[in-house]
Amino acid sequence: MQNKPGRKVIRSTAAAAGGIAAAASSVAAATLAASIIFSPAADASSRLDGVHTDLARAVQLNQITEEQAARFESKLASRILGEA
């Protein structure tokens, strides 16, 4: 019977490629996390604008009521403005 060395090469090459792809995705994830962590924090007014927009969208999608959105926005505003 003939020995097939090509199979081992293909398998080991595929394993190496998979390892390299996993390492590359880990590096990409770490780079993204670092960019988020080290990016300057948004100012309070832009954060509140984002909260308002997100809550308005949640109300529009019937995920929460307008009253719930108003209470939650009020709580977040006091926290965000307390940090500023």
XYZ file of N, CA, C and O in Angstrom, residues 16-83:
272
model
N -2.784 24.735 10.988
C -1.998 25.959 11.185
C -2.790 27.175 10.742
O -2.786 28.210 11.414
N -3.491 27.059 9.612
C -4.296 28.182 9.132
C -5.409 28.503 10.114
O -5.702 29.667 10.370
N -6.014 27.471 10.677
C -7.060 27.692 11.682
C -6.507 28.372 12.913
O -7.134 29.262 13.482
N -5.320 27.982 13.327
C -4.677 28.615 14.477
C -4.334 30.064 14.221
O -4.511 30.925 15.078
N -3.864 30.336 13.013
C -3.529 31.717 12.643
C -4.797 32.563 12.586
O -4.814 33.696 13.057
N -5.870 32.010 12.029
C -7.137 32.749 11.957
C -7.665 33.045 13.358
O -8.151 34.147 13.621
N -7.562 32.079 14.260
C -8.019 32.296 15.636
C -7.181 33.366 16.309
O -7.706 34.228 17.022
N -5.882 33.328 16.097
C -5.008 34.337 16.690
C -5.305 35.714 16.117
O -5.345 36.709 16.846
N -5.562 35.777 14.818
C -5.870 37.063 14.182
C -7.178 37.631 14.712
O -7.276 38.832 14.977
N -8.184 36.769 14.898
C -9.454 37.273 15.422
C -9.313 37.701 16.873
O -9.943 38.660 17.301
N -8.456 37.035 17.630
C -8.208 37.442 19.011
C -7.522 38.801 19.057
O -7.857 39.650 19.878
N -6.572 39.001 18.158
C -5.880 40.288 18.094
C -6.850 41.388 17.685
O -6.843 42.482 18.257
N -7.716 41.095 16.719
C -8.700 42.085 16.282
C -9.649 42.440 17.417
O -9.975 43.610 17.629
N -10.092 41.438 18.164
C -10.997 41.688 19.288
C -10.304 42.510 20.370
O -10.894 43.430 20.940
N -9.053 42.198 20.645
C -8.306 42.946 21.653
C -8.083 44.390 21.207
O -8.182 45.328 22.012
N -7.827 44.586 19.924
C -7.638 45.934 19.396
C -8.929 46.739 19.508
O -8.903 47.904 19.908
N -10.048 46.125 19.176
C -11.333 46.805 19.288
C -11.629 47.157 20.743
O -12.035 48.280 21.038
N -11.399 46.220 21.649
C -11.643 46.482 23.063
C -10.774 47.623 23.570
O -11.234 48.498 24.300
N -9.517 47.637 23.174
C -8.613 48.706 23.600
C -9.060 50.050 23.041
O -8.994 51.065 23.736
N -9.535 50.067 21.797
C -9.983 51.337 21.218
C -11.209 51.863 21.937
O -11.366 53.070 22.102
N -12.062 50.971 22.402
C -13.244 51.392 23.147
C -12.847 51.902 24.526
O -13.316 52.948 24.974
N -11.969 51.177 25.183
C -11.557 51.548 26.534
C -10.814 52.871 26.551
O -11.033 53.718 27.415
N -9.915 53.061 25.593
C -9.068 54.239 25.599
C -9.633 55.414 24.795
O -9.005 56.456 24.724
N -10.809 55.247 24.206
C -11.391 56.365 23.481
C -11.909 57.383 24.486
O -12.329 57.028 25.582
N -11.869 58.648 24.120
C -12.334 59.662 25.073
C -13.829 59.497 25.337
O -14.598 59.158 24.428
N -14.218 59.710 26.570
C -15.618 59.570 26.939
C -16.426 60.692 26.299
O -15.956 61.825 26.178
N -17.618 60.354 25.872
C -18.487 61.367 25.277
C -18.938 62.331 26.366
O -19.053 61.959 27.533
N -19.203 63.560 25.976
C -19.661 64.521 26.967
C -21.085 64.176 27.380
O -21.788 63.414 26.720
N -21.510 64.725 28.494
C -22.792 64.363 29.099
C -23.965 64.619 28.162
O -24.880 63.785 28.069
N -23.955 65.731 27.445
C -25.101 66.039 26.589
C -25.230 65.050 25.430
O -26.341 64.643 25.079
N -24.113 64.627 24.847
C -24.204 63.652 23.757
C -24.617 62.281 24.282
O -25.339 61.546 23.600
N -24.184 61.949 25.478
C -24.621 60.685 26.085
C -26.117 60.708 26.340
O -26.831 59.734 26.069
N -26.630 61.831 26.872
C -28.063 61.943 27.130
C -28.863 61.926 25.830
O -29.959 61.352 25.783
N -28.330 62.533 24.784
C -28.997 62.481 23.482
C -29.101 61.042 22.985
O -30.137 60.624 22.455
N -28.030 60.275 23.164
C -28.043 58.876 22.758
C -29.030 58.056 23.561
O -29.752 57.210 23.013
N -29.097 58.317 24.863
C -30.056 57.616 25.726
C -31.477 57.937 25.271
O -32.315 57.039 25.138
N -31.728 59.211 25.030
C -33.070 59.624 24.599
C -33.455 58.951 23.278
O -34.573 58.444 23.126
N -32.532 58.932 22.336
C -32.783 58.311 21.030
C -33.061 56.817 21.178
O -34.005 56.285 20.586
N -32.246 56.139 21.986
C -32.430 54.695 22.192
C -33.765 54.387 22.863
O -34.463 53.449 22.484
N -34.124 55.187 23.857
C -35.388 54.947 24.551
C -36.583 55.272 23.661
O -37.602 54.560 23.707
N -36.470 56.305 22.850
C -37.548 56.626 21.915
C -37.753 55.483 20.927
O -38.892 55.125 20.590
N -36.664 54.888 20.499
C -36.751 53.740 19.584
C -37.399 52.540 20.275
O -38.221 51.841 19.688
N -37.057 52.312 21.528
C -37.653 51.202 22.286
C -39.153 51.409 22.459
O -39.937 50.449 22.371
N -39.588 52.655 22.691
C -41.013 52.950 22.796
C -41.692 52.714 21.455
O -42.761 52.110 21.382
N -41.050 53.158 20.395
C -41.601 52.987 19.045
C -41.786 51.506 18.710
O -42.746 51.123 18.048
N -40.880 50.671 19.187
C -40.958 49.226 18.926
C -41.828 48.487 19.943
O -41.888 47.257 19.947
N -42.495 49.264 20.820
C -43.357 48.708 21.870
C -42.613 47.769 22.817
O -43.174 46.802 23.322
N -41.353 48.065 23.054
C -40.576 47.270 24.003
C -40.762 47.779 25.422
O -40.684 47.009 26.372
N -40.997 49.085 25.554
C -41.277 49.716 26.845
C -42.339 50.784 26.634
O -42.593 51.209 25.499
N -42.955 51.216 27.728
C -43.947 52.284 27.621
C -43.255 53.639 27.697
O -42.094 53.735 28.101
N -43.998 54.677 27.353
C -43.439 56.026 27.438
C -43.106 56.390 28.882
O -42.105 57.060 29.144
N -43.929 55.931 29.817
C -43.687 56.213 31.231
C -42.402 55.531 31.709
O -41.604 56.119 32.450
N -42.205 54.291 31.290
C -40.981 53.576 31.658
C -39.763 54.277 31.081
O -38.745 54.426 31.759
N -39.868 54.715 29.840
C -38.755 55.411 29.191
C -38.430 56.698 29.936
O -37.256 57.007 30.174
N -39.457 57.439 30.316
C -39.236 58.707 31.020
C -38.564 58.472 32.371
O -37.621 59.194 32.739
N -39.023 57.463 33.115
C -38.401 57.159 34.424
C -36.955 56.720 34.250
O -36.057 57.169 34.983
N -36.714 55.859 33.284
C -35.358 55.355 33.078
C -34.426 56.468 32.608
O -33.291 56.581 33.065
N -34.926 57.320 31.719
C -34.116 58.436 31.240
C -33.778 59.386 32.391
O -32.660 59.892 32.487
N -34.733 59.598 33.280
C -34.493 60.465 34.434
C -33.414 59.886 35.340
O -32.512 60.606 35.795
N -33.478 58.580 35.584
C -32.461 57.923 36.418
C -31.082 58.017 35.780
O -30.088 58.331 36.439
N -31.033 57.729 34.487
C -29.740 57.783 33.800
C -29.197 59.203 33.739
O -27.989 59.425 33.870
N -30.090 60.170 33.538
C -29.643 61.566 33.477
C -29.005 61.975 34.803
O -27.953 62.637 34.808
N -29.615 61.568 35.916
C -29.025 61.946 37.202
C -27.674 61.271 37.400
O -26.748 61.872 37.940
N -27.531 60.054 36.930
C -26.226 59.369 37.045
C -25.188 60.002 36.129
O -24.053 60.231 36.523
N -25.584 60.257 34.885
C -24.629 60.829 33.917
C -24.212 62.229 34.332
O -23.028 62.567 34.300
N -25.173 63.023 34.750
C -24.851 64.392 35.161
C -24.101 64.414 36.488
O -23.314 65.325 36.739
N -24.317 63.390 37.309
C -23.564 63.288 38.561
C -22.102 62.968 38.321
O -21.226 63.366 39.101
N -21.793 62.253 37.221
C -20.409 61.920 36.871
C -19.696 63.115 36.258
O -18.492 63.225 36.354
